[in-house]
Tab-separated table of C-alpha atoms in Angstrom:
chain	number	residue	atom	x	y	z
A	123	MET	CA	78.252	91.305	72.413
A	124	VAL	CA	77.282	93.516	75.600
A	125	TRP	CA	75.264	95.713	73.235
A	126	LYS	CA	75.175	95.026	69.283
A	127	GLU	CA	76.072	97.578	66.932
A	128	GLN	CA	72.947	99.583	66.840
A	129	GLU	CA	72.001	99.244	70.140
A	130	ALA	CA	75.368	100.695	71.101
A	131	ARG	CA	74.421	103.665	69.103
A	132	GLU	CA	71.220	104.402	70.720
A	133	LYS	CA	72.559	103.764	74.501
A	134	GLU	CA	76.020	105.016	74.659
A	135	VAL	CA	76.735	107.793	76.492
A	136	SER	CA	79.713	110.248	75.149
A	137	GLN	CA	81.921	112.133	77.378
A	138	ILE	CA	80.215	113.912	80.033
A	139	GLY	CA	82.958	116.423	80.920
A	140	VAL	CA	86.680	117.515	80.964
A	141	SER	CA	88.679	114.647	82.157
A	142	ALA	CA	85.684	112.391	82.962
A	143	CYS	CA	85.988	109.577	80.336
A	144	GLY	CA	86.083	107.274	83.846
A	145	ALA	CA	82.724	108.638	85.219
A	146	THR	CA	81.643	108.134	81.628
A	147	ALA	CA	82.543	104.275	81.245
A	148	VAL	CA	81.173	103.658	84.552
A	149	ILE	CA	77.592	105.271	83.211
A	150	ASN	CA	77.840	103.036	80.276
A	151	THR	CA	78.838	100.029	82.402
A	152	LEU	CA	75.754	100.866	84.785
A	153	LEU	CA	73.480	101.347	81.684
A	154	ALA	CA	74.883	97.810	80.105
A	155	LEU	CA	74.265	96.269	83.577
A	156	ASP	CA	70.666	97.560	83.734
A	157	VAL	CA	71.296	98.903	87.088
A	158	PRO	CA	69.189	102.216	88.400
A	159	PHE	CA	71.672	105.122	88.960
A	160	THR	CA	71.982	108.713	88.754
A	161	THR	CA	74.504	110.772	86.935
A	162	SER	CA	75.150	112.985	89.992
A	163	ALA	CA	75.984	110.130	92.244
A	164	VAL	CA	78.642	108.750	89.658
A	165	LYS	CA	80.049	111.921	89.626
A	166	LEU	CA	80.091	112.042	93.467
A	167	HIS	CA	81.444	108.709	93.894
A	168	VAL	CA	83.820	108.863	90.992
A	169	ALA	CA	85.269	112.269	92.006
A	170	THR	CA	87.010	113.112	89.041
A	171	ARG	CA	90.203	115.205	89.126
A	172	LEU	CA	90.706	118.244	86.974
A	173	ARG	CA	94.342	119.497	85.598
A	174	ALA	CA	95.260	122.601	87.297
A	175	GLU	CA	95.506	124.770	84.325
A	176	SER	CA	96.171	128.305	85.682
A	177	ALA	CA	98.956	126.929	88.235
A	178	PRO	CA	102.668	127.182	88.319
A	179	LEU	CA	104.794	124.615	86.868
A	180	VAL	CA	105.412	122.428	89.661
A	181	GLU	CA	101.687	122.281	90.754
A	182	TYR	CA	100.410	121.663	87.204
A	183	LEU	CA	102.689	118.884	86.586
A	184	MET	CA	101.642	117.241	90.078
A	185	SER	CA	97.902	117.770	88.436
A	186	ARG	CA	98.834	116.170	85.357
A	187	CYS	CA	99.905	112.855	87.187
A	188	ASN	CA	96.342	112.827	88.983
A	189	ALA	CA	94.076	114.272	86.589
A	190	GLY	CA	91.134	112.304	85.675
A	191	THR	CA	90.692	109.122	87.290
A	192	THR	CA	92.137	105.651	87.949
A	193	HIS	CA	90.469	102.186	88.072
A	194	VAL	CA	90.363	102.466	91.890
A	195	ASP	CA	88.034	105.746	91.373
A	196	MET	CA	85.936	103.449	88.830
A	197	ILE	CA	85.216	100.817	90.978
A	198	ARG	CA	84.570	103.026	94.015
A	199	GLY	CA	81.879	104.788	91.291
A	200	LEU	CA	80.443	101.160	90.324
A	201	GLN	CA	79.998	100.258	94.109
A	202	GLY	CA	78.520	103.518	95.344
A	203	ALA	CA	76.238	104.640	92.224
A	204	SER	CA	74.858	101.033	92.306
A	205	GLN	CA	74.485	101.059	95.995
A	206	ASP	CA	76.928	98.002	96.158
A	207	LEU	CA	74.777	96.095	93.581
A	208	VAL	CA	77.922	95.817	91.550
A	209	TYR	CA	81.020	94.052	92.065
A	210	ALA	CA	84.054	95.206	89.864
A	211	ARG	CA	87.572	93.660	90.192
A	212	PHE	CA	90.731	95.120	88.156
A	213	PHE	CA	93.181	92.957	85.867
A	214	HIS	CA	96.785	94.360	85.416
A	215	MET	CA	97.936	94.142	82.179
A	216	TYR	CA	101.404	95.673	82.630
A	217	PRO	CA	104.045	93.924	82.036
A	218	GLN	CA	101.573	92.331	78.985
A	219	ARG	CA	100.000	89.208	79.901
A	220	SER	CA	99.899	85.859	78.094
A	221	ILE	CA	96.313	85.662	76.873
A	222	SER	CA	94.257	86.088	73.949
A	223	LEU	CA	92.843	89.588	74.971
A	224	VAL	CA	89.803	88.438	72.589
A	225	SER	CA	89.166	85.613	74.020
A	226	TRP	CA	89.655	86.592	77.775
A	227	LEU	CA	87.199	89.364	77.495
A	228	SER	CA	84.429	87.012	75.564
A	229	HIS	CA	84.681	84.799	78.343
A	230	TRP	CA	83.648	87.368	80.749
A	231	ILE	CA	80.978	88.861	78.467
A	232	ARG	CA	79.520	85.543	78.053
A	233	LYS	CA	78.957	85.308	81.555
A	234	GLY	CA	77.291	88.414	81.964
A	235	ALA	CA	80.019	91.026	82.797
A	236	VAL	CA	81.139	93.982	81.386
A	237	PRO	CA	84.358	95.305	80.898
A	238	ILE	CA	86.275	98.635	81.019
A	239	VAL	CA	89.824	99.291	79.253
A	240	THR	CA	92.217	101.585	80.794
A	241	LEU	CA	94.420	102.781	78.051
A	242	ASN	CA	97.551	104.779	77.690
A	243	LEU	CA	96.601	106.627	73.936
A	244	GLN	CA	100.222	107.767	74.108
A	245	ARG	CA	102.030	104.584	73.343
A	246	GLY	CA	101.569	102.776	69.879
A	247	VAL	CA	101.173	105.935	67.925
A	248	CYS	CA	102.312	106.016	64.400
A	249	SER	CA	105.649	108.162	63.251
A	250	GLY	CA	104.472	111.263	62.687
A	251	VAL	CA	101.269	111.606	64.063
A	252	PRO	CA	100.603	113.946	67.338
A	253	ILE	CA	100.870	112.238	70.697
A	254	PRO	CA	97.766	112.150	72.510
A	255	ASP	CA	97.500	114.205	75.556
A	256	MET	CA	95.960	111.765	77.858
A	257	TRP	CA	95.036	108.127	79.524
A	258	HIS	CA	91.652	106.887	78.490
A	259	HIS	CA	88.842	104.755	80.024
A	260	GLN	CA	86.629	103.325	77.471
A	261	MET	CA	83.664	100.458	78.303
A	262	VAL	CA	83.802	97.320	76.091
A	263	HIS	CA	80.614	96.984	74.418
A	264	GLY	CA	81.455	93.389	72.689
A	265	VAL	CA	84.509	91.654	71.158
A	266	SER	CA	84.500	89.894	67.538
A	267	GLY	CA	86.748	88.469	64.883
A	268	ARG	CA	87.299	92.757	63.680
A	269	GLY	CA	88.332	93.123	67.270
A	270	VAL	CA	87.224	95.042	70.467
A	271	HIS	CA	84.330	97.020	70.385
A	272	LEU	CA	84.677	100.319	72.742
A	273	THR	CA	82.485	103.130	73.608
A	274	ASN	CA	83.029	106.869	74.164
A	275	PRO	CA	84.337	106.771	71.079
A	276	LEU	CA	82.082	104.074	69.388
A	277	GLU	CA	84.880	101.962	67.400
A	278	VAL	CA	86.672	98.982	67.134
A	279	GLN	CA	90.290	98.129	67.488
A	280	THR	CA	92.349	95.055	67.145
A	281	GLU	CA	94.198	93.251	69.698
A	282	ALA	CA	97.382	94.337	68.330
A	283	ARG	CA	96.534	97.692	68.345
A	284	LEU	CA	95.260	97.640	71.895
A	285	TRP	CA	98.356	95.942	73.378
A	286	PRO	CA	100.942	98.336	73.448
A	287	GLN	CA	98.236	100.652	75.038
A	288	LEU	CA	96.927	98.581	77.481
A	289	ALA	CA	100.341	97.179	78.405
A	290	SER	CA	101.993	100.666	79.263
A	291	PRO	CA	103.715	101.448	82.507
A	292	SER	CA	102.403	104.093	84.413
A	293	GLU	CA	103.953	107.412	82.874
A	294	LEU	CA	102.251	110.670	81.116
A	295	LYS	CA	104.022	112.337	78.378
A	296	VAL	CA	103.875	116.044	78.874
A	297	ARG	CA	104.000	118.398	75.904
A	298	ARG	CA	106.797	121.084	75.607
A	299	ASP	CA	104.628	123.904	75.297
A	300	ASP	CA	102.468	123.167	78.496
A	301	VAL	CA	106.086	122.930	80.318
A	302	MET	CA	107.828	126.046	78.903
A	303	SER	CA	104.372	128.412	79.155
A	304	ARG	CA	104.331	127.759	82.716
A	305	TRP	CA	108.174	127.909	83.346
A	306	THR	CA	109.866	131.393	84.880
A	307	PRO	CA	113.039	131.638	86.354
A	308	ASP	CA	111.684	132.151	89.656
A	309	ILE	CA	109.751	129.266	90.205
A	310	PRO	CA	111.539	126.485	92.680
A	311	LEU	CA	111.684	123.432	91.169
A	312	HIS	CA	113.143	121.412	94.068
A	313	PRO	CA	109.629	119.891	95.150
A	314	LEU	CA	110.713	117.664	92.127
A	315	ILE	CA	113.153	115.979	94.058
A	316	HIS	CA	111.491	116.297	97.593
A	317	PRO	CA	111.863	112.574	99.508
A	318	SER	CA	107.962	111.865	99.714
A	319	LEU	CA	108.349	111.604	95.954
A	320	PRO	CA	110.664	108.630	94.720
A	321	GLN	CA	108.798	108.276	91.698
A	322	TRP	CA	109.706	111.522	90.639
A	323	ARG	CA	113.126	110.845	91.635
A	324	ARG	CA	113.465	108.055	89.742
A	325	PHE	CA	111.750	109.654	86.418
A	326	ASN	CA	114.306	112.307	86.984
A	327	VAL	CA	111.592	114.862	86.058
A	328	LEU	CA	113.892	118.077	87.333
A	329	GLY	CA	116.794	116.962	85.011
A	330	GLN	CA	114.054	116.947	82.223
A	331	VAL	CA	112.706	120.058	82.964
A	332	VAL	CA	116.457	121.605	83.312
A	333	ASN	CA	117.136	120.263	79.962
A	334	MET	CA	114.303	121.527	78.313
A	335	VAL	CA	114.631	124.701	79.415
A	336	ARG	CA	118.191	125.197	78.719
A	337	GLU	CA	117.350	124.293	74.983
A	338	GLY	CA	114.788	126.920	75.318
A	339	THR	CA	117.761	129.453	75.722
A	340	ASN	CA	119.967	127.922	73.136
A	341	ASN	CA	119.027	129.529	69.811
A	342	SER	CA	121.566	127.633	68.046
A	343	ARG	CA	119.202	124.074	68.201
A	344	SER	CA	117.541	123.275	65.277
A	345	GLN	CA	115.199	120.553	67.007
A	346	PHE	CA	114.266	120.438	70.681
A	347	THR	CA	112.857	117.558	73.379
A	348	GLN	CA	109.284	117.755	72.500
A	349	TYR	CA	107.927	116.272	75.967
A	350	ILE	CA	109.164	115.374	79.371
A	351	THR	CA	107.842	112.139	81.112
A	352	ILE	CA	106.180	112.032	84.690
A	353	PRO	CA	105.059	109.438	86.552
A	354	ALA	CA	101.175	108.659	86.361
A	355	SER	CA	98.602	107.479	88.851
A	356	TYR	CA	96.896	105.286	86.151
A	357	SER	CA	97.573	101.772	85.746
A	358	SER	CA	97.113	100.326	82.531
A	359	GLY	CA	94.728	97.176	82.616
A	360	VAL	CA	91.065	95.842	82.324
A	361	THR	CA	88.141	96.522	85.231
A	362	ILE	CA	85.689	93.702	84.914
A	363	ALA	CA	81.796	94.434	86.353
A	364	LEU	CA	79.176	91.976	87.170
A	365	LEU	CA	76.130	92.002	89.313
A	366	ARG	CA	76.532	90.714	92.901
A	367	THR	CA	73.779	88.225	91.985
A	368	ASN	CA	75.510	86.974	88.957
A	369	PRO	CA	76.568	83.451	89.291
A	370	ALA	CA	80.159	84.313	88.108
A	371	TYR	CA	80.542	86.636	91.420
A	372	GLU	CA	82.650	84.065	92.875
A	373	GLU	CA	84.752	83.206	89.973
A	374	LEU	CA	85.677	86.697	89.304
A	375	ARG	CA	86.332	87.606	92.955
A	376	LEU	CA	88.511	84.439	93.182
A	377	ALA	CA	90.050	85.026	90.029
A	378	PRO	CA	94.132	84.960	89.922
A	379	GLU	CA	96.054	87.909	88.208
A	380	LEU	CA	96.718	86.809	84.452
A	381	PRO	CA	100.066	85.025	83.663
A	382	ILE	CA	102.904	87.764	82.643
A	383	ASP	CA	104.303	86.803	79.210
A	384	PRO	CA	107.805	85.863	79.759
A	385	LEU	CA	108.730	87.825	76.558
A	386	ALA	CA	106.931	91.323	77.349
A	387	PRO	CA	109.397	94.085	78.010
A	388	VAL	CA	109.069	96.036	81.195
A	389	SER	CA	110.093	99.740	81.714
A	390	ARG	CA	111.939	101.306	84.377
């Protein structure tokens, strides 16, 4: 354990602001590593991006692609807020890796490292349960026979529950209401197929929006498409952070990417 249960309840910092789960994970990680920092420094270096809630549809969708933080932002935050005392390395988990997640996390925790998971909460949702609206970063404060112990919020998730969220393609579902409430007939949609945005063309976001709008004008339909899927700037995986003075620093720096499960599905 990085923190035991009671210690986690006493030390854990909850969400510090809108879309700020990445900055929150950085704060918890610095606390766990016992590194002096200021919250203002974390915010400055992480540079959380916000959704353009009042923007027209295309600008809003573009902001949703980038809102919040990526693992790159968190690594920059860890290094900057610690004045380079902390080294961090991201491990991709998509496509799913051929490892025992709990054993692998345990290996690094035993060496004094602190993991942060980057999860797509929209995957692995039970039928009938509303799909969450975001990805999420959570510091891992330990592993046990029960599973992976997470902060913000404090919870324990089984490995089986985490893998669909941890091994996710870089995509985001945007709810129908968020699309239709920002669409008007005079809004130009052609930026969605601009040559500089190949991912948006590959996801056929323009076609998805047009189909959703057409559904809205067809009063005979009894069911409507509930979301569109857009590319996301996030990558699912695990960031491992430790002090540069830690004897395991070189091991982490030189560690190869984890082997891909040959049976893992690959989307798009």
